[in-house]
PDB file of C-alpha atoms in Angstrom:
ATOM      1  CA  GLN A 441       0.000   0.000   0.000  1.00  0.00           C
ATOM      2  CA  LYS A 442       1.345   3.401  -0.964  1.00  0.00           C
ATOM      3  CA  GLU A 443       1.659   6.035   1.715  1.00  0.00           C
ATOM      4  CA  VAL A 444      -0.641   8.361  -0.201  1.00  0.00           C
ATOM      5  CA  GLU A 445      -3.333   7.176  -2.572  1.00  0.00           C
ATOM      6  CA  GLN A 446      -4.931   9.480  -5.107  1.00  0.00           C
ATOM      7  CA  ASP A 447      -7.130   8.511  -8.027  1.00  0.00           C
ATOM      8  CA  PRO A 448      -5.467   9.769 -11.228  1.00  0.00           C
ATOM      9  CA  GLY A 449      -8.783  10.289 -13.015  1.00  0.00           C
ATOM     10  CA  PRO A 450      -9.417  11.940 -15.355  1.00  0.00           C
ATOM     11  CA  LEU A 451     -12.381  13.558 -13.683  1.00  0.00           C
ATOM     12  CA  SER A 452     -14.602  15.356 -16.168  1.00  0.00           C
ATOM     13  CA  VAL A 453     -17.287  17.748 -14.953  1.00  0.00           C
ATOM     14  CA  PRO A 454     -19.467  20.453 -16.506  1.00  0.00           C
ATOM     15  CA  GLU A 455     -18.763  24.098 -15.822  1.00  0.00           C
ATOM     16  CA  GLY A 456     -20.352  25.237 -12.570  1.00  0.00           C
ATOM     17  CA  ALA A 457     -20.222  21.828 -10.901  1.00  0.00           C
ATOM     18  CA  ILE A 458     -18.841  21.214  -7.442  1.00  0.00           C
ATOM     19  CA  VAL A 459     -15.665  19.168  -7.691  1.00  0.00           C
ATOM     20  CA  SER A 460     -14.455  16.823  -4.980  1.00  0.00           C
ATOM     21  CA  LEU A 461     -10.844  15.645  -5.053  1.00  0.00           C
ATOM     22  CA  ASN A 462      -9.556  13.203  -2.462  1.00  0.00           C
ATOM     23  CA  CYS A 463      -6.512  11.512  -1.029  1.00  0.00           C
ATOM     24  CA  THR A 464      -6.156   8.796   1.556  1.00  0.00           C
ATOM     25  CA  TYR A 465      -3.037   8.106   3.524  1.00  0.00           C
ATOM     26  CA  SER A 466      -1.681   5.470   5.846  1.00  0.00           C
ATOM     27  CA  ASN A 467       0.990   7.275   7.869  1.00  0.00           C
ATOM     28  CA  SER A 468      -0.484   8.842  10.997  1.00  0.00           C
ATOM     29  CA  ALA A 469       2.695  10.936  11.397  1.00  0.00           C
ATOM     30  CA  PHE A 470       1.597  13.283   8.627  1.00  0.00           C
ATOM     31  CA  GLN A 471       0.821  16.664  10.159  1.00  0.00           C
ATOM     32  CA  TYR A 472       0.776  19.077   7.248  1.00  0.00           C
ATOM     33  CA  PHE A 473      -1.566  18.802   4.319  1.00  0.00           C
ATOM     34  CA  MET A 474      -1.294  20.701   1.063  1.00  0.00           C
ATOM     35  CA  TRP A 475      -3.027  20.843  -2.260  1.00  0.00           C
ATOM     36  CA  TYR A 476      -1.246  21.940  -5.409  1.00  0.00           C
ATOM     37  CA  ARG A 477      -2.558  22.719  -8.859  1.00  0.00           C
ATOM     38  CA  GLN A 478      -0.347  21.889 -11.802  1.00  0.00           C
ATOM     39  CA  TYR A 479      -1.105  23.077 -15.288  1.00  0.00           C
ATOM     40  CA  SER A 480       0.385  21.164 -18.172  1.00  0.00           C
ATOM     41  CA  ARG A 481       4.135  21.726 -18.508  1.00  0.00           C
ATOM     42  CA  LYS A 482       4.290  24.016 -15.460  1.00  0.00           C
ATOM     43  CA  GLY A 483       5.469  23.692 -11.884  1.00  0.00           C
ATOM     44  CA  PRO A 484       2.912  22.979  -9.120  1.00  0.00           C
ATOM     45  CA  GLU A 485       1.219  25.982  -7.545  1.00  0.00           C
ATOM     46  CA  LEU A 486       0.225  25.923  -3.885  1.00  0.00           C
ATOM     47  CA  LEU A 487      -3.532  26.209  -3.440  1.00  0.00           C
ATOM     48  CA  MET A 488      -4.233  25.270   0.146  1.00  0.00           C
ATOM     49  CA  TYR A 489      -2.249  24.453   3.248  1.00  0.00           C
ATOM     50  CA  THR A 490      -3.592  23.147   6.526  1.00  0.00           C
ATOM     51  CA  TYR A 491      -2.291  21.318   9.546  1.00  0.00           C
ATOM     52  CA  SER A 492      -5.366  20.388  11.480  1.00  0.00           C
ATOM     53  CA  SER A 493      -8.545  18.418  11.077  1.00  0.00           C
ATOM     54  CA  GLY A 494     -11.536  20.344   9.843  1.00  0.00           C
ATOM     55  CA  ASN A 495     -12.260  22.694   6.978  1.00  0.00           C
ATOM     56  CA  LYS A 496     -10.330  25.609   5.552  1.00  0.00           C
ATOM     57  CA  GLU A 497     -11.889  27.829   2.957  1.00  0.00           C
ATOM     58  CA  ASP A 498     -10.290  30.172   0.440  1.00  0.00           C
ATOM     59  CA  GLY A 499     -12.556  31.604  -2.189  1.00  0.00           C
ATOM     60  CA  ARG A 500     -14.007  28.777  -4.262  1.00  0.00           C
ATOM     61  CA  PHE A 501     -11.686  26.241  -2.649  1.00  0.00           C
ATOM     62  CA  THR A 502     -12.268  24.309   0.562  1.00  0.00           C
ATOM     63  CA  ALA A 503      -9.736  21.904   2.031  1.00  0.00           C
ATOM     64  CA  GLN A 504     -10.996  19.275   4.436  1.00  0.00           C
ATOM     65  CA  VAL A 505      -8.893  17.037   6.657  1.00  0.00           C
ATOM     66  CA  ASP A 506     -10.153  14.048   8.632  1.00  0.00           C
ATOM     67  CA  LYS A 507      -7.208  12.683  10.551  1.00  0.00           C
ATOM     68  CA  SER A 508      -9.231   9.935  12.196  1.00  0.00           C
ATOM     69  CA  SER A 509     -10.081   8.497   8.779  1.00  0.00           C
ATOM     70  CA  LYS A 510      -6.778   9.536   7.201  1.00  0.00           C
ATOM     71  CA  TYR A 511      -8.682  11.235   4.427  1.00  0.00           C
ATOM     72  CA  ILE A 512      -8.253  14.668   2.890  1.00  0.00           C
ATOM     73  CA  SER A 513     -10.368  16.445   0.325  1.00  0.00           C
ATOM     74  CA  LEU A 514     -10.320  19.526  -1.842  1.00  0.00           C
ATOM     75  CA  PHE A 515     -13.644  20.953  -2.963  1.00  0.00           C
ATOM     76  CA  ILE A 516     -13.950  23.409  -5.823  1.00  0.00           C
ATOM     77  CA  ARG A 517     -17.210  25.321  -6.085  1.00  0.00           C
ATOM     78  CA  ASP A 518     -18.535  26.816  -9.311  1.00  0.00           C
ATOM     79  CA  SER A 519     -15.830  25.085 -11.304  1.00  0.00           C
ATOM     80  CA  GLN A 520     -14.490  26.875 -14.372  1.00  0.00           C
ATOM     81  CA  PRO A 521     -12.725  25.625 -17.497  1.00  0.00           C
ATOM     82  CA  SER A 522      -9.626  27.413 -16.183  1.00  0.00           C
ATOM     83  CA  ASP A 523      -9.650  24.982 -13.247  1.00  0.00           C
ATOM     84  CA  SER A 524      -8.743  22.184 -15.657  1.00  0.00           C
ATOM     85  CA  ALA A 525      -5.409  20.942 -14.379  1.00  0.00           C
ATOM     86  CA  THR A 526      -3.828  18.188 -12.326  1.00  0.00           C
ATOM     87  CA  TYR A 527      -4.352  18.483  -8.586  1.00  0.00           C
ATOM     88  CA  LEU A 528      -1.758  16.986  -6.285  1.00  0.00           C
ATOM     89  CA  CYS A 529      -2.143  16.367  -2.604  1.00  0.00           C
ATOM     90  CA  ALA A 530       1.017  16.571  -0.520  1.00  0.00           C
ATOM     91  CA  LEU A 531       1.468  15.449   3.050  1.00  0.00           C
ATOM     92  CA  SER A 532       4.402  15.873   5.369  1.00  0.00           C
ATOM     93  CA  GLY A 533       5.478  15.117   8.886  1.00  0.00           C
ATOM     94  CA  GLY A 534       8.110  16.793  10.995  1.00  0.00           C
ATOM     95  CA  SER A 535      10.830  16.588   8.352  1.00  0.00           C
ATOM     96  CA  TYR A 536       8.841  18.838   5.975  1.00  0.00           C
ATOM     97  CA  ILE A 537       9.766  16.566   3.065  1.00  0.00           C
ATOM     98  CA  PRO A 538       6.376  15.981   1.480  1.00  0.00           C
ATOM     99  CA  THR A 539       4.932  12.802   0.114  1.00  0.00           C
ATOM    100  CA  PHE A 540       2.862  13.447  -2.976  1.00  0.00           C
ATOM    101  CA  GLY A 541      -0.147  11.750  -4.375  1.00  0.00           C
ATOM    102  CA  ARG A 542       0.102  10.912  -8.053  1.00  0.00           C
ATOM    103  CA  GLY A 543      -2.324  13.701  -8.916  1.00  0.00           C
ATOM    104  CA  THR A 544      -5.880  13.802 -10.245  1.00  0.00           C
ATOM    105  CA  SER A 545      -6.471  15.185 -13.702  1.00  0.00           C
ATOM    106  CA  LEU A 546      -9.523  17.461 -13.728  1.00  0.00           C
ATOM    107  CA  ILE A 547     -11.313  18.541 -16.881  1.00  0.00           C
ATOM    108  CA  VAL A 548     -14.023  21.190 -16.634  1.00  0.00           C
ATOM    109  CA  HIS A 549     -15.881  21.460 -19.899  1.00  0.00           C
ATOM    110  CA  PRO A 550     -17.986  24.481 -20.898  1.00  0.00           C
TER     111      PRO A 550
ATOM    112  CA  GLY B1266       3.151  33.726  -1.313  1.00  0.00           C
ATOM    113  CA  ALA B1267       6.834  32.975  -1.560  1.00  0.00           C
ATOM    114  CA  VAL B1268       8.386  32.854  -5.004  1.00  0.00           C
ATOM    115  CA  VAL B1269      10.796  30.289  -6.332  1.00  0.00           C
ATOM    116  CA  SER B1270      12.336  30.999  -9.709  1.00  0.00           C
ATOM    117  CA  GLN B1271      13.822  28.346 -11.951  1.00  0.00           C
ATOM    118  CA  HIS B1272      15.943  28.891 -15.026  1.00  0.00           C
ATOM    119  CA  PRO B1273      16.036  27.972 -17.836  1.00  0.00           C
ATOM    120  CA  SER B1274      12.441  26.974 -18.390  1.00  0.00           C
ATOM    121  CA  ARG B1275      13.393  24.999 -21.444  1.00  0.00           C
ATOM    122  CA  VAL B1276      16.722  23.706 -22.693  1.00  0.00           C
ATOM    123  CA  ILE B1277      17.859  21.479 -25.507  1.00  0.00           C
ATOM    124  CA  CYS B1278      21.328  19.990 -25.379  1.00  0.00           C
ATOM    125  CA  LYS B1279      23.359  17.490 -27.318  1.00  0.00           C
ATOM    126  CA  SER B1280      23.982  14.026 -25.980  1.00  0.00           C
ATOM    127  CA  GLY B1281      27.185  13.922 -23.952  1.00  0.00           C
ATOM    128  CA  THR B1282      27.121  17.542 -22.883  1.00  0.00           C
ATOM    129  CA  SER B1283      26.242  18.954 -19.474  1.00  0.00           C
ATOM    130  CA  VAL B1284      23.473  21.362 -18.597  1.00  0.00           C
ATOM    131  CA  LYS B1285      22.908  23.440 -15.481  1.00  0.00           C
ATOM    132  CA  ILE B1286      19.523  24.376 -14.017  1.00  0.00           C
ATOM    133  CA  GLU B1287      19.238  27.124 -11.423  1.00  0.00           C
ATOM    134  CA  CYS B1288      16.710  27.422  -8.627  1.00  0.00           C
ATOM    135  CA  ARG B1289      16.394  30.656  -6.678  1.00  0.00           C
ATOM    136  CA  SER B1290      14.238  31.661  -3.745  1.00  0.00           C
ATOM    137  CA  LEU B1291      13.409  35.288  -4.512  1.00  0.00           C
ATOM    138  CA  ASP B1292      11.936  36.624  -1.297  1.00  0.00           C
ATOM    139  CA  PHE B1293      13.055  34.226   1.397  1.00  0.00           C
ATOM    140  CA  GLN B1294      16.096  32.267   2.444  1.00  0.00           C
ATOM    141  CA  ALA B1295      16.027  28.519   1.959  1.00  0.00           C
ATOM    142  CA  THR B1296      18.466  26.353   3.837  1.00  0.00           C
ATOM    143  CA  THR B1297      16.934  23.366   2.117  1.00  0.00           C
ATOM    144  CA  MET B1298      15.791  22.987  -1.456  1.00  0.00           C
ATOM    145  CA  PHE B1299      14.503  19.926  -3.218  1.00  0.00           C
ATOM    146  CA  TRP B1300      14.936  18.658  -6.767  1.00  0.00           C
ATOM    147  CA  TYR B1301      12.272  16.577  -8.449  1.00  0.00           C
ATOM    148  CA  ARG B1302      11.861  14.870 -11.755  1.00  0.00           C
ATOM    149  CA  GLN B1303       8.493  14.355 -13.349  1.00  0.00           C
ATOM    150  CA  PHE B1304       7.609  12.088 -16.245  1.00  0.00           C
ATOM    151  CA  PRO B1305       4.483  12.726 -18.324  1.00  0.00           C
ATOM    152  CA  LYS B1306       1.272  11.984 -16.428  1.00  0.00           C
ATOM    153  CA  GLN B1307       3.272  10.884 -13.392  1.00  0.00           C
ATOM    154  CA  SER B1308       3.711  12.396  -9.973  1.00  0.00           C
ATOM    155  CA  LEU B1309       6.801  14.149  -8.724  1.00  0.00           C
ATOM    156  CA  MET B1310       9.799  11.953  -7.998  1.00  0.00           C
ATOM    157  CA  LEU B1311      12.155  13.351  -5.393  1.00  0.00           C
ATOM    158  CA  MET B1312      15.726  13.166  -6.636  1.00  0.00           C
ATOM    159  CA  ALA B1313      17.655  14.871  -3.872  1.00  0.00           C
ATOM    160  CA  THR B1314      17.560  17.257  -0.963  1.00  0.00           C
ATOM    161  CA  SER B1315      19.925  20.176  -1.357  1.00  0.00           C
ATOM    162  CA  ASN B1316      21.390  21.576   1.855  1.00  0.00           C
ATOM    163  CA  GLU B1317      23.071  24.982   1.945  1.00  0.00           C
ATOM    164  CA  GLY B1318      26.770  24.650   2.616  1.00  0.00           C
ATOM    165  CA  SER B1319      26.850  20.867   2.652  1.00  0.00           C
ATOM    166  CA  LYS B1320      26.457  17.872   0.396  1.00  0.00           C
ATOM    167  CA  ALA B1321      23.133  17.001  -1.076  1.00  0.00           C
ATOM    168  CA  THR B1322      21.224  13.942   0.080  1.00  0.00           C
ATOM    169  CA  TYR B1323      20.250  11.764  -2.846  1.00  0.00           C
ATOM    170  CA  GLU B1324      17.313   9.392  -3.028  1.00  0.00           C
ATOM    171  CA  GLN B1325      17.922   5.753  -3.696  1.00  0.00           C
ATOM    172  CA  GLY B1326      18.587   5.053  -7.331  1.00  0.00           C
ATOM    173  CA  VAL B1327      19.631   8.602  -8.228  1.00  0.00           C
ATOM    174  CA  GLU B1328      23.207   8.840  -9.503  1.00  0.00           C
ATOM    175  CA  LYS B1329      24.933  11.587  -7.578  1.00  0.00           C
ATOM    176  CA  ASP B1330      27.803  11.773 -10.075  1.00  0.00           C
ATOM    177  CA  LYS B1331      25.374  12.325 -12.891  1.00  0.00           C
ATOM    178  CA  PHE B1332      23.091  14.815 -11.157  1.00  0.00           C
ATOM    179  CA  LEU B1333      25.401  17.270  -9.426  1.00  0.00           C
ATOM    180  CA  ILE B1334      23.739  19.532  -6.897  1.00  0.00           C
ATOM    181  CA  ASN B1335      25.287  22.634  -5.428  1.00  0.00           C
ATOM    182  CA  HIS B1336      23.670  24.857  -2.813  1.00  0.00           C
ATOM    183  CA  ALA B1337      26.216  27.602  -2.349  1.00  0.00           C
ATOM    184  CA  SER B1338      23.946  30.245  -0.861  1.00  0.00           C
ATOM    185  CA  LEU B1339      20.675  30.528   1.000  1.00  0.00           C
ATOM    186  CA  THR B1340      18.875  31.586  -2.162  1.00  0.00           C
ATOM    187  CA  LEU B1341      20.442  29.486  -4.895  1.00  0.00           C
ATOM    188  CA  SER B1342      20.683  25.785  -5.668  1.00  0.00           C
ATOM    189  CA  THR B1343      21.846  24.355  -8.973  1.00  0.00           C
ATOM    190  CA  LEU B1344      21.344  20.988 -10.624  1.00  0.00           C
ATOM    191  CA  THR B1345      23.843  19.977 -13.282  1.00  0.00           C
ATOM    192  CA  VAL B1346      23.012  17.025 -15.472  1.00  0.00           C
ATOM    193  CA  THR B1347      26.389  15.722 -16.598  1.00  0.00           C
ATOM    194  CA  SER B1348      27.032  13.773 -19.786  1.00  0.00           C
ATOM    195  CA  ALA B1349      23.376  13.979 -20.623  1.00  0.00           C
ATOM    196  CA  HIS B1350      21.680  11.231 -22.613  1.00  0.00           C
ATOM    197  CA  PRO B1351      18.270  11.139 -24.265  1.00  0.00           C
ATOM    198  CA  GLU B1352      16.845   9.153 -21.345  1.00  0.00           C
ATOM    199  CA  ASP B1353      17.605  12.144 -19.110  1.00  0.00           C
ATOM    200  CA  SER B1354      15.052  14.166 -21.043  1.00  0.00           C
ATOM    201  CA  SER B1355      12.402  15.116 -18.518  1.00  0.00           C
ATOM    202  CA  PHE B1356      10.764  17.884 -16.550  1.00  0.00           C
ATOM    203  CA  TYR B1357      12.899  18.938 -13.578  1.00  0.00           C
ATOM    204  CA  ILE B1358      11.353  20.959 -10.766  1.00  0.00           C
ATOM    205  CA  CYS B1359      12.871  22.501  -7.678  1.00  0.00           C
ATOM    206  CA  SER B1360      11.128  23.487  -4.477  1.00  0.00           C
ATOM    207  CA  ALA B1361      11.993  25.294  -1.295  1.00  0.00           C
ATOM    208  CA  ASN B1362      10.458  25.466   2.161  1.00  0.00           C
ATOM    209  CA  SER B1363       9.265  28.713   3.655  1.00  0.00           C
ATOM    210  CA  GLY B1364       8.277  27.695   7.157  1.00  0.00           C
ATOM    211  CA  ASN B1365       6.118  24.595   6.827  1.00  0.00           C
ATOM    212  CA  THR B1366       5.014  25.425   3.293  1.00  0.00           C
ATOM    213  CA  ILE B1367       6.656  24.164   0.146  1.00  0.00           C
ATOM    214  CA  TYR B1368       6.849  26.369  -2.934  1.00  0.00           C
ATOM    215  CA  PHE B1369       7.817  25.140  -6.372  1.00  0.00           C
ATOM    216  CA  GLY B1370       9.714  26.654  -9.228  1.00  0.00           C
ATOM    217  CA  GLU B1371       8.182  26.826 -12.676  1.00  0.00           C
ATOM    218  CA  GLY B1372      10.080  23.754 -13.815  1.00  0.00           C
ATOM    219  CA  SER B1373      12.672  23.159 -16.521  1.00  0.00           C
ATOM    220  CA  TRP B1374      12.107  21.033 -19.582  1.00  0.00           C
ATOM    221  CA  LEU B1375      15.260  19.261 -20.631  1.00  0.00           C
ATOM    222  CA  THR B1376      15.482  17.655 -24.047  1.00  0.00           C
ATOM    223  CA  VAL B1377      18.635  15.753 -24.912  1.00  0.00           C
ATOM    224  CA  VAL B1378      19.102  15.130 -28.622  1.00  0.00           C
TER     225      VAL B1378
END
């Protein structure tokens, strides 16, 4: 079992839909949880960062962490075609060296 | 947020030559930077951890004599791919920590012909 599991997709949704992206993990030592967006042929861009269970909201994005279930989610409201990208979850413990999911490819079609 | 700059964004080199990629933290000091390689439709593969003023720590399976890493200052790390071959063609990305948050460079596409 990999430390971090993430469905690669692709996930295709219509414009305006609510998108749910998820990762599960097995290492309870992970304390920091991040979501990155990566457009094709570009470096990952930090979207959300959290270190506790619960929800964190930033504009159309909401990050959710459930440490008891070892499950993290990223929700995108009112999805736009410009949200089409690969979304990577990243988790780290005290060393700050993150473990990445393999990324979920999201396609938002008009 | 913090900015990490990577240069060049794209480079083509001949087989057998060496190429250097620079990674700079523009608005913060980074004692540690990371170098990744990414194949198409794959996740990031950590190659090495670059430590300012000391030797880099390489991941298992990464040839340290082929991928030379230098971290001479708190804002600059370089990756040199030596005696490049076509199989080294890939997307190379650096990152740096600012506090507990990791920021990535824009990435460098290397094509070896």
